Short mmCIF file of C-alpha atoms and ligand atoms in Angstrom, two decimals:
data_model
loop_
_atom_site.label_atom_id
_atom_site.label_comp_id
_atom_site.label_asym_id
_atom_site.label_seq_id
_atom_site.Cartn_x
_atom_site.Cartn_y
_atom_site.Cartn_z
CA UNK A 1330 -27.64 -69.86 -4.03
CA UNK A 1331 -24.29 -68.03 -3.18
CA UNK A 1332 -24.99 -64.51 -2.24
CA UNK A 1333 -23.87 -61.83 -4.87
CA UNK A 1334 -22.15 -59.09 -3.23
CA UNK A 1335 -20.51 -56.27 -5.64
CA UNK A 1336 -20.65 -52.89 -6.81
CA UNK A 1337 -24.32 -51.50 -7.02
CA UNK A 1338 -23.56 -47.93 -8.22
CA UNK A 1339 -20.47 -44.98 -8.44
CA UNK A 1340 -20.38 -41.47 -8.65
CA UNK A 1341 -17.30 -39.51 -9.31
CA UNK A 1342 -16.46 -36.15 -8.68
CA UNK A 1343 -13.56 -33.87 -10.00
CA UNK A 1344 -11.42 -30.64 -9.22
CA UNK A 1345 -13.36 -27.56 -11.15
CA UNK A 1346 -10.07 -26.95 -13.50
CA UNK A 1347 -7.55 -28.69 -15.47
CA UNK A 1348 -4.61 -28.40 -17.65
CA UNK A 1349 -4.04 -29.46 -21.23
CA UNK A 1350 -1.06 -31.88 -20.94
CA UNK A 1351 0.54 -30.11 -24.10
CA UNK A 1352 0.48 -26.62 -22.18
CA UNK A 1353 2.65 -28.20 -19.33
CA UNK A 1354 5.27 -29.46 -21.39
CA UNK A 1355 5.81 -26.78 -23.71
CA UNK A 1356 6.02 -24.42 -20.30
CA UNK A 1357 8.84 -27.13 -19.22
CA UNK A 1358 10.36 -27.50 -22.39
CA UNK A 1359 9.42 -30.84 -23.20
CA UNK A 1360 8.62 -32.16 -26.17
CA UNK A 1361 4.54 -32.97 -26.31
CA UNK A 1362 4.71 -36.31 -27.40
CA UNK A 1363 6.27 -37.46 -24.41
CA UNK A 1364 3.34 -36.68 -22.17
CA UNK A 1365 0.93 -37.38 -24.53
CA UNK A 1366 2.26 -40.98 -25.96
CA UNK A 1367 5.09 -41.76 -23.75
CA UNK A 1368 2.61 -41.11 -20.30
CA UNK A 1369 -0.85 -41.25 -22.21
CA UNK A 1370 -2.11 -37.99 -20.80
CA UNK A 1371 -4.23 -35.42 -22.35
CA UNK A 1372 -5.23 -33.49 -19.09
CA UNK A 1373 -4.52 -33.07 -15.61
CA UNK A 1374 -6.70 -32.17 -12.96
CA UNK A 1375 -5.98 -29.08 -11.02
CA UNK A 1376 -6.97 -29.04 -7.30
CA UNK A 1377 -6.89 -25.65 -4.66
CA UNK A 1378 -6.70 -26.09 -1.54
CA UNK A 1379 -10.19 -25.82 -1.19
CA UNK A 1380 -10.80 -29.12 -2.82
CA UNK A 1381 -9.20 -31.66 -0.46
CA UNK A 1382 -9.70 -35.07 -0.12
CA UNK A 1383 -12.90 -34.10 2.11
CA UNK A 1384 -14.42 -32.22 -0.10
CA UNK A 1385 -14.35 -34.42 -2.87
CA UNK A 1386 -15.28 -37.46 -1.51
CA UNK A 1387 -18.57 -35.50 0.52
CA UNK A 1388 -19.40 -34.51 -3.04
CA UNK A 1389 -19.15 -37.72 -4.94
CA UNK A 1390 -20.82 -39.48 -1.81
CA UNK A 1391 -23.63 -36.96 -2.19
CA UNK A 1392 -23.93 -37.53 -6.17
CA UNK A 1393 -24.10 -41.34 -5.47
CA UNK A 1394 -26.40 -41.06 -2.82
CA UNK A 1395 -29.25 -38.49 -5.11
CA UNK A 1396 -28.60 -39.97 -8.37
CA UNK A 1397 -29.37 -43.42 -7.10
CA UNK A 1398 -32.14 -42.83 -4.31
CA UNK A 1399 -29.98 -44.39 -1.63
CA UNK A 1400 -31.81 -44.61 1.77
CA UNK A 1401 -28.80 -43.77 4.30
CA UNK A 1402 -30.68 -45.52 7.14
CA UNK A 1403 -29.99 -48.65 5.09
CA UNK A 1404 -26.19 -48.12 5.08
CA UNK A 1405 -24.34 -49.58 7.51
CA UNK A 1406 -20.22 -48.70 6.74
CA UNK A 1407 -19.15 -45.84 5.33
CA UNK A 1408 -15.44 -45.91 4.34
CA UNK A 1409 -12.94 -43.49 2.64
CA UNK A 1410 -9.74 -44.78 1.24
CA UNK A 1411 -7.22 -42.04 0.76
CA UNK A 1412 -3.52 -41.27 1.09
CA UNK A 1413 -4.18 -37.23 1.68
CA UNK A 1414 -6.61 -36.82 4.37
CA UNK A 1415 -6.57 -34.08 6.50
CA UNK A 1416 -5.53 -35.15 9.50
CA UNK A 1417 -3.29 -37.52 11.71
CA UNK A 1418 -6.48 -38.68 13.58
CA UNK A 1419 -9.83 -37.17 12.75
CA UNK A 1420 -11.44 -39.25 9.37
CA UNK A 1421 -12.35 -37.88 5.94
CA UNK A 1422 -15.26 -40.18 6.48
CA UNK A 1423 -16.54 -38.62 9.90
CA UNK A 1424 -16.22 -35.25 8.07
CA UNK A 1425 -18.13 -36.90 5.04
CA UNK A 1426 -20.37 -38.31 7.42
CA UNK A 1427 -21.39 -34.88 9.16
CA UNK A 1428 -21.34 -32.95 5.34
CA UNK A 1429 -23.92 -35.07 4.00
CA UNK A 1430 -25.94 -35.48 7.77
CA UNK A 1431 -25.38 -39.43 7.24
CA UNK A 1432 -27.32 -41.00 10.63
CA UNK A 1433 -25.16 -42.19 13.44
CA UNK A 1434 -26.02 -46.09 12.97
CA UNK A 1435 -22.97 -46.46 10.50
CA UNK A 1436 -19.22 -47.32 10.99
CA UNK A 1437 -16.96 -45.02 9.70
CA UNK A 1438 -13.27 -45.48 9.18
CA UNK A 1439 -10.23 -44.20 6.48
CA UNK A 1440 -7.74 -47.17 4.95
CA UNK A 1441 -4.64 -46.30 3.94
CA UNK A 1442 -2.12 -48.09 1.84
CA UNK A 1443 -1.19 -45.63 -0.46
CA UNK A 1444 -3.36 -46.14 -3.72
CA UNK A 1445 -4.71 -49.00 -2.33
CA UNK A 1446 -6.58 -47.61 0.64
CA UNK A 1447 -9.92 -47.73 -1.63
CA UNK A 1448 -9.97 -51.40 -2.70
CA UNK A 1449 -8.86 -51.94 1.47
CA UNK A 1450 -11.89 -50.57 1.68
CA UNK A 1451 -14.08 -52.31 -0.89
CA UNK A 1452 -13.17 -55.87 0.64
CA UNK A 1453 -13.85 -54.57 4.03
CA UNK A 1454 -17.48 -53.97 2.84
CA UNK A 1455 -17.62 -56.41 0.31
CA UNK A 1456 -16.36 -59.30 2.70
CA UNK A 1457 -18.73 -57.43 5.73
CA UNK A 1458 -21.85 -57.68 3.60
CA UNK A 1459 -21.17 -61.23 2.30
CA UNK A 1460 -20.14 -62.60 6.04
CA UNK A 1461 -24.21 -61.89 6.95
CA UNK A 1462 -22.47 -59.40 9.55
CA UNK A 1463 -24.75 -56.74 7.65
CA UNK A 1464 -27.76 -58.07 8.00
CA UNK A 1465 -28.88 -56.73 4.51
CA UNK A 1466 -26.88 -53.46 4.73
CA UNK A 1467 -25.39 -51.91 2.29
CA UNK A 1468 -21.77 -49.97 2.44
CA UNK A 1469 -20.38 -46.96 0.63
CA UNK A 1470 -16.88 -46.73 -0.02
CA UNK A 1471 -16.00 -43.57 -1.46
CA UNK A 1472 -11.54 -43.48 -2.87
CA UNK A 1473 -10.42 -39.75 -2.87
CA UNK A 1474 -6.85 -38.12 -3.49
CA UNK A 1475 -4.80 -35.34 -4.18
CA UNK A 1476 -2.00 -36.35 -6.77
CA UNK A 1477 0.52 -34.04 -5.98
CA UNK A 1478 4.40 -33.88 -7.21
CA UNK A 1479 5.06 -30.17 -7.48
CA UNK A 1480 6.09 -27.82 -9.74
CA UNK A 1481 9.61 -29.01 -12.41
CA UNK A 1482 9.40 -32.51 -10.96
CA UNK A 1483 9.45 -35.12 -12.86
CA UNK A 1484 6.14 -36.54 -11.65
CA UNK A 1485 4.56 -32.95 -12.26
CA UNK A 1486 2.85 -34.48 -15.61
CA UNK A 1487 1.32 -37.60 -13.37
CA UNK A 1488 -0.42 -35.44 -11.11
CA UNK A 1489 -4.46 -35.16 -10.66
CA UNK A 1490 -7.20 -35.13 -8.17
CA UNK A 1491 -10.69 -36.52 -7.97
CA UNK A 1492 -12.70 -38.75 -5.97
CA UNK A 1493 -15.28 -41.90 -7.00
CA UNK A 1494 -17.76 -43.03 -4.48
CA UNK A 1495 -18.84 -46.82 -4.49
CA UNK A 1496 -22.35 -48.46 -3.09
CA UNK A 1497 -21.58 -51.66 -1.72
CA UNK A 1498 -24.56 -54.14 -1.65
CA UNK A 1499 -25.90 -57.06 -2.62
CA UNK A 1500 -27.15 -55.98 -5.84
CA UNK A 1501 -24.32 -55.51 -8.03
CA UNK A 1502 -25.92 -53.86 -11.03
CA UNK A 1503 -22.23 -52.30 -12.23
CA UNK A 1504 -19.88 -55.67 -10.87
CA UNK A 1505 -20.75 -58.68 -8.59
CA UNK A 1506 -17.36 -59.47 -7.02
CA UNK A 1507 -15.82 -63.29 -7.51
CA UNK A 1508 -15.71 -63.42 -3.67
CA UNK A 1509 -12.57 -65.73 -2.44
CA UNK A 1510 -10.17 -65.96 -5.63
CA UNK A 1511 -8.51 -62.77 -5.33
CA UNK A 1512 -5.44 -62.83 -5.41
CA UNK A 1513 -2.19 -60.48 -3.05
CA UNK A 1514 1.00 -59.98 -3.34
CA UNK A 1515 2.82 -57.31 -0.32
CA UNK A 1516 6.49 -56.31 0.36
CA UNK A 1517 8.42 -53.52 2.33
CA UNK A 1518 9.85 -51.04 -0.52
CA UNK A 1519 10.28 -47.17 -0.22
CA UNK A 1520 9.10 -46.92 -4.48
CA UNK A 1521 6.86 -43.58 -2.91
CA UNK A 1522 5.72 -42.32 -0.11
CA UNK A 1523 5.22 -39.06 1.51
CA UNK A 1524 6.80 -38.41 5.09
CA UNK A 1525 4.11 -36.49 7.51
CA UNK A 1526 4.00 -32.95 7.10
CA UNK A 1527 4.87 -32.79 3.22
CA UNK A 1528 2.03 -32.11 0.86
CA UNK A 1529 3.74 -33.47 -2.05
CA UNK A 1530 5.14 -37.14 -2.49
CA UNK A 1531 8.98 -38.48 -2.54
CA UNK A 1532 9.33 -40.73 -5.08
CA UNK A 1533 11.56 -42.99 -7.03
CA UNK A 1534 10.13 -43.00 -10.45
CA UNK A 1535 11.48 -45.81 -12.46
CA UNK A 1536 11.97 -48.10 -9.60
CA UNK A 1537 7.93 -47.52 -8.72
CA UNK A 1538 7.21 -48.99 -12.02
CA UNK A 1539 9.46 -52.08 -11.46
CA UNK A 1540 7.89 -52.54 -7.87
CA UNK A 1541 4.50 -52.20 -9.51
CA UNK A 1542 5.55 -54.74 -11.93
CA UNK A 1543 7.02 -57.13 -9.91
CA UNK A 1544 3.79 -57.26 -7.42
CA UNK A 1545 1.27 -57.18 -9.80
CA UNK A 1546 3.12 -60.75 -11.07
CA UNK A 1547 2.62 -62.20 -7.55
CA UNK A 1548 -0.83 -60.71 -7.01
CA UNK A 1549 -2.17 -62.02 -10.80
CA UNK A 1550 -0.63 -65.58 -10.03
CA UNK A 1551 -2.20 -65.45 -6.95
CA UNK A 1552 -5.79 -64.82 -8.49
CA UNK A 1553 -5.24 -67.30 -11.20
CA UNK A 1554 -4.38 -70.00 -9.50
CA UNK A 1555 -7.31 -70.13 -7.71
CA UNK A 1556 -9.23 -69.24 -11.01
CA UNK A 1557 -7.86 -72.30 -12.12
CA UNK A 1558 -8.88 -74.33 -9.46
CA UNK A 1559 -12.57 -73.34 -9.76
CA UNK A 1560 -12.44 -73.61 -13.45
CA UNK A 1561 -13.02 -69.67 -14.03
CA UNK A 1562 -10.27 -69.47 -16.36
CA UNK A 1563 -8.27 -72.92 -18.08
CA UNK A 1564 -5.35 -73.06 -19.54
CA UNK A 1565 -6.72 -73.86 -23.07
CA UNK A 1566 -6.25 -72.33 -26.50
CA UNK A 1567 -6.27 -68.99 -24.83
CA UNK A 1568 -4.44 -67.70 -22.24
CA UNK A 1569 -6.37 -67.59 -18.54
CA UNK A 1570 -5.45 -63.64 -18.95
CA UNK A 1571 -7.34 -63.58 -22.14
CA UNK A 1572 -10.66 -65.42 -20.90
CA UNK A 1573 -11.39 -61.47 -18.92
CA UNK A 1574 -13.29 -59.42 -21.02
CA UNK A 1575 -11.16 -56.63 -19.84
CA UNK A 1576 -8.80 -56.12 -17.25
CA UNK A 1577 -8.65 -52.76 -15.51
CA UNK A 1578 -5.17 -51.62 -14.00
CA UNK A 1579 -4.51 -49.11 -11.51
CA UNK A 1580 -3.26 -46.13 -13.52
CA UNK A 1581 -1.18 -43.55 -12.50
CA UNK A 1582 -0.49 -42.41 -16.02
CA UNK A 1583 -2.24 -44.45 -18.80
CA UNK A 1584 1.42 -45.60 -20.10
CA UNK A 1585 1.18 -47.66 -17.07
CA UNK A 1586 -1.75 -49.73 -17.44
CA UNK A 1587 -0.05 -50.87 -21.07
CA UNK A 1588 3.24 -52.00 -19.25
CA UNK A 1589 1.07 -53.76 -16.83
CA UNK A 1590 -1.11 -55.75 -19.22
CA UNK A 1591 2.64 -56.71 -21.01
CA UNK A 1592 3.81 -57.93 -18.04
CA UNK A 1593 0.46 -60.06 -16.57
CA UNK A 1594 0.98 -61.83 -20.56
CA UNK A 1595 4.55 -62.60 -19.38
CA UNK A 1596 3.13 -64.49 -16.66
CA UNK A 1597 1.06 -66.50 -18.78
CA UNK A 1598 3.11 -67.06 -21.95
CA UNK A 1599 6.19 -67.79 -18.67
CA UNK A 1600 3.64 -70.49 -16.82
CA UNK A 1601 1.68 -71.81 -19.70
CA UNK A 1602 2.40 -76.24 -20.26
CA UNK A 1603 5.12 -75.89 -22.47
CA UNK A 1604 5.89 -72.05 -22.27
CA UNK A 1605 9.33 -72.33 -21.39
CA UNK A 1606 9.78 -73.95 -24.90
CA UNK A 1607 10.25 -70.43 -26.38
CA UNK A 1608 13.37 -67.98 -26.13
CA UNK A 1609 12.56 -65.26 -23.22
CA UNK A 1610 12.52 -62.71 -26.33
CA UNK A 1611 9.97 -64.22 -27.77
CA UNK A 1612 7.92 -64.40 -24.84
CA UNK A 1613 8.65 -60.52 -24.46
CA UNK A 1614 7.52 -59.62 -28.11
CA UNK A 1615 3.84 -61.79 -27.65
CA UNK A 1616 3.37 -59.84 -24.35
CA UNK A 1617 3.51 -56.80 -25.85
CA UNK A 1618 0.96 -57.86 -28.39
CA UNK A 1619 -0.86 -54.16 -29.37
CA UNK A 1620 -4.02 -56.29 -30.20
CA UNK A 1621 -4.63 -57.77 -26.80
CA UNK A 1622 -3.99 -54.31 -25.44
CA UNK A 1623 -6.07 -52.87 -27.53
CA UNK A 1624 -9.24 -55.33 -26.74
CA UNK A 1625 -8.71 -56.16 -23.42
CA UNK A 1626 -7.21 -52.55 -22.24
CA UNK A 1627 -7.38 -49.16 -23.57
CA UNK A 1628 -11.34 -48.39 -23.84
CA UNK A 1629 -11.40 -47.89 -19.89
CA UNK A 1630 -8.36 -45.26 -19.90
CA UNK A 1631 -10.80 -42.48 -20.90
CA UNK A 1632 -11.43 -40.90 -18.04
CA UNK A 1633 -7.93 -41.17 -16.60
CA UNK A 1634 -6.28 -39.67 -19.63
CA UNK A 1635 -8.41 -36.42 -18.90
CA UNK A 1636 -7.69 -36.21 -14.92
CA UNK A 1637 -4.35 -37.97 -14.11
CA UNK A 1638 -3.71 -40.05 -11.14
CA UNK A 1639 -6.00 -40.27 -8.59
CA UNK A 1640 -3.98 -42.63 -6.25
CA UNK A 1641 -6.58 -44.70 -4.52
CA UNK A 1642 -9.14 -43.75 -7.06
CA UNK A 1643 -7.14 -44.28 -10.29
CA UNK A 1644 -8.45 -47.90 -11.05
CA UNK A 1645 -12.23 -47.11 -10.21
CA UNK A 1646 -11.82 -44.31 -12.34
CA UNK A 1647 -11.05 -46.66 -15.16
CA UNK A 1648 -13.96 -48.91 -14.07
CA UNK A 1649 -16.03 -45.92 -14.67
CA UNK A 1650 -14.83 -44.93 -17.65
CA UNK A 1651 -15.52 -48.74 -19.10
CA UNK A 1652 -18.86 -49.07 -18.07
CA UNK A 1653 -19.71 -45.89 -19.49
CA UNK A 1654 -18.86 -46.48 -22.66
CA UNK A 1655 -19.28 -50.53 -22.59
CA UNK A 1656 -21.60 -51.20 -20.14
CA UNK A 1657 -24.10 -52.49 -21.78
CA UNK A 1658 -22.14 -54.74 -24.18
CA UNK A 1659 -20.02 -56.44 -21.11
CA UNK A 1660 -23.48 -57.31 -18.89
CA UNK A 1661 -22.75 -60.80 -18.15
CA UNK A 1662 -19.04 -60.69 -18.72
CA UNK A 1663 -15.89 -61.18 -16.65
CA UNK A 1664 -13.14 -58.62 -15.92
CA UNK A 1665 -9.90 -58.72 -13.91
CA UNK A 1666 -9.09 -56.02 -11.59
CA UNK A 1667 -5.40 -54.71 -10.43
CA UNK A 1668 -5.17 -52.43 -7.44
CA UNK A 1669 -1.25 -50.74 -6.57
CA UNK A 1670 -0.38 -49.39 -3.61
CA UNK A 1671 3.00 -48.16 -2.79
CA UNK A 1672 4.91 -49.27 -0.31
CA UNK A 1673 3.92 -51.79 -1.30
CA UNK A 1674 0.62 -54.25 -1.78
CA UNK A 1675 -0.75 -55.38 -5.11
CA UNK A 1676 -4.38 -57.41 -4.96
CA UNK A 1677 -6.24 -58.48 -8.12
CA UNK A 1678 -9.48 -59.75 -8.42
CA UNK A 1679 -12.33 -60.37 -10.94
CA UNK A 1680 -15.91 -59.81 -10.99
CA UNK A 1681 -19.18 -60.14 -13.28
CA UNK A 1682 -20.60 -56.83 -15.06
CA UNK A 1683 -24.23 -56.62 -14.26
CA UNK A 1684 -27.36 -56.53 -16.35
CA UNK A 1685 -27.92 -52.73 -14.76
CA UNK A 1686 -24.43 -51.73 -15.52
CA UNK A 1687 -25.44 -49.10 -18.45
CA UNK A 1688 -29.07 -47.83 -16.48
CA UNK A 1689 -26.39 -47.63 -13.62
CA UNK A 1690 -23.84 -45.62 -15.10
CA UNK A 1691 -26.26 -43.12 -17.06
CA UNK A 1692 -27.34 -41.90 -13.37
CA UNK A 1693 -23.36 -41.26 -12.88
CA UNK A 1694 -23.49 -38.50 -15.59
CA UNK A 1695 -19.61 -38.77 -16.05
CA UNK A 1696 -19.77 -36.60 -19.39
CA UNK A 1697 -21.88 -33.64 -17.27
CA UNK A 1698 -19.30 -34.00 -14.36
CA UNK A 1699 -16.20 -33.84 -17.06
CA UNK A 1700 -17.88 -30.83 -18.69
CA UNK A 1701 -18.22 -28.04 -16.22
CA UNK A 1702 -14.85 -28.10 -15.69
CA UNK A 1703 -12.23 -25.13 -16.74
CA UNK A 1704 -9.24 -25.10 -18.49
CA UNK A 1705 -6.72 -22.77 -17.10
CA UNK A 1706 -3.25 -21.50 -18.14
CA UNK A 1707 0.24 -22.20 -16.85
CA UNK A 1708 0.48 -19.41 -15.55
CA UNK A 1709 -3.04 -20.07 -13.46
CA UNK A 1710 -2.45 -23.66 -12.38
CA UNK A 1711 1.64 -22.08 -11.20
CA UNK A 1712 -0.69 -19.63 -8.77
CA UNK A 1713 -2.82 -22.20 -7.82
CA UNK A 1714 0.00 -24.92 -7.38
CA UNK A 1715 1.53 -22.09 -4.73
CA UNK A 1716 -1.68 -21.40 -2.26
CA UNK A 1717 -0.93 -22.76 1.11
CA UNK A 1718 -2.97 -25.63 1.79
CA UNK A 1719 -4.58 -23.62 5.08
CA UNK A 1720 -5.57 -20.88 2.52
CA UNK A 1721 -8.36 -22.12 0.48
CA UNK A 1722 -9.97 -19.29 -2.20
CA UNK A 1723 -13.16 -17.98 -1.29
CA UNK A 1724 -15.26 -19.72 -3.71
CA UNK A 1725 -18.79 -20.57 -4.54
CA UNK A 1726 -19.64 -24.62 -4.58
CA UNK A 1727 -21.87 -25.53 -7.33
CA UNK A 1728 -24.70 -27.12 -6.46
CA UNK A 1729 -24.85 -30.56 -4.45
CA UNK A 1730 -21.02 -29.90 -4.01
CA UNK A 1731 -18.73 -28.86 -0.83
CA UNK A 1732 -15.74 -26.91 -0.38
CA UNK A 1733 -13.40 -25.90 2.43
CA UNK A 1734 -14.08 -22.58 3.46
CA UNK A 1735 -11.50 -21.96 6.43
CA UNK A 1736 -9.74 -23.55 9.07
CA UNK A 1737 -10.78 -21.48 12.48
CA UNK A 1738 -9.37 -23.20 15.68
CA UNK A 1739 -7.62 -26.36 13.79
CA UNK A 1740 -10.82 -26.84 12.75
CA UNK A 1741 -12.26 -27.33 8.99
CA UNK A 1742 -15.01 -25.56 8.13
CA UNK A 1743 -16.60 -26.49 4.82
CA UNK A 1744 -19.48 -24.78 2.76
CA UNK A 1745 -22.05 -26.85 0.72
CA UNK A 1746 -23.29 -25.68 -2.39
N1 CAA B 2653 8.04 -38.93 -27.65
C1 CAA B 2653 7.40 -40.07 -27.26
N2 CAA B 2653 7.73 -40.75 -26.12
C2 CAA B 2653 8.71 -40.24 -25.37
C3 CAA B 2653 9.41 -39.07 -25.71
C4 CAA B 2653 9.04 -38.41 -26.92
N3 CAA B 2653 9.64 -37.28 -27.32
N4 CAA B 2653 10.34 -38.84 -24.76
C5 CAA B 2653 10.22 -39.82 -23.84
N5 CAA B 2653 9.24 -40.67 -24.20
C6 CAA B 2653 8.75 -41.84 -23.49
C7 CAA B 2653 9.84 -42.69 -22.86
O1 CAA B 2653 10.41 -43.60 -23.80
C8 CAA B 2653 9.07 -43.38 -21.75
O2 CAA B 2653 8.32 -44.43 -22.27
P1 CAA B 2653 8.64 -45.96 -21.84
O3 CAA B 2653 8.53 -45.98 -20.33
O4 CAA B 2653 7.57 -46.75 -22.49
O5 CAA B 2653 10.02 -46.23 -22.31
C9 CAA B 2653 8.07 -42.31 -21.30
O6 CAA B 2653 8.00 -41.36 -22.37
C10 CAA B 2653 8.47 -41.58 -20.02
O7 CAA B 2653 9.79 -41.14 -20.20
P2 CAA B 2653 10.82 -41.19 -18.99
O8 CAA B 2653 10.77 -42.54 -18.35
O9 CAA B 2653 12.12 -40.69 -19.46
O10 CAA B 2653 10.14 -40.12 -18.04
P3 CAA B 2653 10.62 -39.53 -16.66
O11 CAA B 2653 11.82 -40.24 -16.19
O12 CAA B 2653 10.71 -38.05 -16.82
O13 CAA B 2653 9.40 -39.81 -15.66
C11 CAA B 2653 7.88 -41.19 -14.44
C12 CAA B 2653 8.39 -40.79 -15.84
C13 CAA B 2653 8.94 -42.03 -13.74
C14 CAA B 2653 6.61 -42.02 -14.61
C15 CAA B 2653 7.57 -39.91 -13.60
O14 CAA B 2653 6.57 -39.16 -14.22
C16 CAA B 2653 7.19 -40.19 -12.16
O15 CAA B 2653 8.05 -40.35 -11.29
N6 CAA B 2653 5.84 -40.26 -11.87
C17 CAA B 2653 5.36 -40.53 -10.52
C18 CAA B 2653 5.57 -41.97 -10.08
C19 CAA B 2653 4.63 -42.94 -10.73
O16 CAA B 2653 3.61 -42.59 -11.30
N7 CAA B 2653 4.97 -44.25 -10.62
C20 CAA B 2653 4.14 -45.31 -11.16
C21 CAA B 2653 4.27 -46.59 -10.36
S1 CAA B 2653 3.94 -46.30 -8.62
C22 CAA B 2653 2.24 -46.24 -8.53
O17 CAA B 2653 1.56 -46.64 -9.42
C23 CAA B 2653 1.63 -45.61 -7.33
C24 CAA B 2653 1.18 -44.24 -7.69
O18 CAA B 2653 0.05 -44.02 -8.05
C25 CAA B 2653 2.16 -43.18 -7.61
#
């Protein structure tokens, strides 16, 4: 039988305060509506400097690794994906590795590719684990970010923070991976990026969208033709699009992840025997179609409309969110996958929910995690926006979580809770 390799559990961890979406565009003079149903946002998570991209991961690492009883003697590769570590050289997961006192018989590496550095990272293990190079190991891969714009910028209201930590094994209780179809698409564009030495990004807004867009067509076309091929989708009286019980997107701001599903339709109603038959408009006005949205979409956007981008995390964000509420009622079903990285690379990919998905997700707690937070004022996410990032405050972790305490020497000191 052909070894199942996929997702066994996720943890997710998220900056201590937030701002109501509404708050930030009445302080900029905007109307509401435009963050709330032009971007989808309802909140946006608020990192200090003393929640970097360390000290998020080393905290959702450490909720994956109690909630679930991992045995870190059986994990062999510990990765972090990110696009705001901490340093040119030294890895978030060697400082992950040291937080949590992980034993020295694991490899540990960062990928980067903007928000795709996690899922880099997930076929690494994934394609590790399923090579028999493991030798019955498992991985974690742990996808942790800043979001950061800055203050009156237009990509101040798609900003966030957070971190979700993966267990990569053969037991895929949350998502056994369809190994082999998946499907990439990679160019050379400067859509967003973020030159060394800048905390925030540089980007160009409306033509990251179409660069999105455009990849995502190459990267689903990619996947589906190989779909085809091993008769995982047909073309039939659905579309192949349609035969995935959902499809998770990588999300930025929710509005995105509803352009995205309009344009993977467009590829389908464009390619379909006989597709061309119809006028281009046509085409345009069934890809839109709210319903297939609607079933196929918007009940994993839960989580991201109350935290905001998390780059490399963004998409298994939205993962989480959909098994927590649908877990249980997907075991057993199919679901695409689309990962974005600026830059740019687009991969998508499909996998199986598994029969533990819901006992798996219960350990995660996401509700628990969402509900200590804070909401703060403008005027208090303005002060915290303006720390410098070698100035964290001198704050208590909670239990079971890590902060940065002070750089002494170039070096990072961080305090566990
Ligand atoms: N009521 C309801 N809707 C309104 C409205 C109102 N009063 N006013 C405007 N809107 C709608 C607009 O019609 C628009 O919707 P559509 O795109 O569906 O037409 C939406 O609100 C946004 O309006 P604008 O396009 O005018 O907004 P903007 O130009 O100020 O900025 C943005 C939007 C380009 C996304 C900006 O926030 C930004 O640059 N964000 C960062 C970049 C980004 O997230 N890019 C995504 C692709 S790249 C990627 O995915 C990698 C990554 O993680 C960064």
């Amino acid at each position: 039988m052909k070894k199942q390799v996929g997702i066994e559990a996720l943890a997710i961890a998220v900056p201590r305060r937030y701002v109501d979406i509404e708050d930030l565009a009445r302080a900029r003079g905007v109307d509401p509506a435009k963050f709330t149903a032009g971007l989808g946002a309802k909140e946006m998570a608020v990192a200090d400097p003393g929640e970097d991209s360390v000290s998020l991961a080393a905290t959702a690492a450490h909720r994956l690794i109690q909630r679930n009883g991992v045995d870190p003697s059986r994990v062999g590769m510990l990765v972090v994906g990110t696009e705001t570590g901490v340093d040119h050289s030294k890895a978030v997961a060697s400082h992950v590795q040291g937080l949590l006192k992980l034993p020295r018989t694991m490899r540990t590496f960062d990928t980067q590719h903007a928000c795709y550095g996690g899922t880099a990272g997930l076929m690494a293990a994934t394609e590790w684990i399923a090579s028999g190079a493991a030798a019955g190991r498992s991985a974690i891969v742990v996808c942790s970010d800043i979001a950061r714009y800055g203050l009156n910028t237009a990509g101040e209201p798609t900003q966030g923070g957070g971190a979700v930590a993966l267990l990569v094994s053969e037991q895929p209780d949350l998502l056994a991976l369809d190994i082999g179809l998946n499907g990439v698409c990679s160019m050379d564009v400067y859509d967003f990026w973020r030159p060394l030495g800048r905390r925030e990004a540089v980007v160009d807004g409306h033509y990251s969208i179409s660069c999105y867009l455009d990849a995502l067509s190459g990267a689903y076309r990619g996947w589906r033709e190989r779909a085809l091929a091993h008769e995982v989708v047909r073309w039939g009286d659905s579309l192949p699009g349609e035969q995935l019980a959902r499809i998770l997107y990588h999300v930025p701001f929710c509005k995105m992840a509803r352009k995205a599903h309009t344009q993977l339709r467009l590829c389908d109603l464009e390619d379909a025997p006989g597709g061309q038959d119809s006028t281009p408009a046509a085409r345009e006005e069934a890809a839109k179609s709210q319903a297939s949205y609607e079933a196929q979409v918007a009940s994993s956007l839960g989580l991201n409309a109350r935290i905001g981008n998390v780059y490399t995390a963004s998409m298994y964000l939205a993962l989480a969110g959909l098994l927590h509420g649908e877990g249980a009622a997907l075991a057993g079903k199919r679901v695409g996958l689309l990962s974005y990285g600026s830059g740019c690379v687009a991969e998508f990919y499909s996998g199986v929910v598994g029969e533990g998905a819901a006992r798996r997700m219960a350990q995660a707690d996401v509700e628990e995690v969402l509900a200590k937070r804070e909401r703060v004022s403008m005027e208090e996410y303005e002060r915290i926006m303006r720390l410098a990032s070698d100035a964290p405050e001198p704050l208590t972790p909670a239990p079971g979580e890590f902060r940065l305490a002070e750089i002494r020497d170039h070096r990072r000191i961080y305090a566990a809770g």
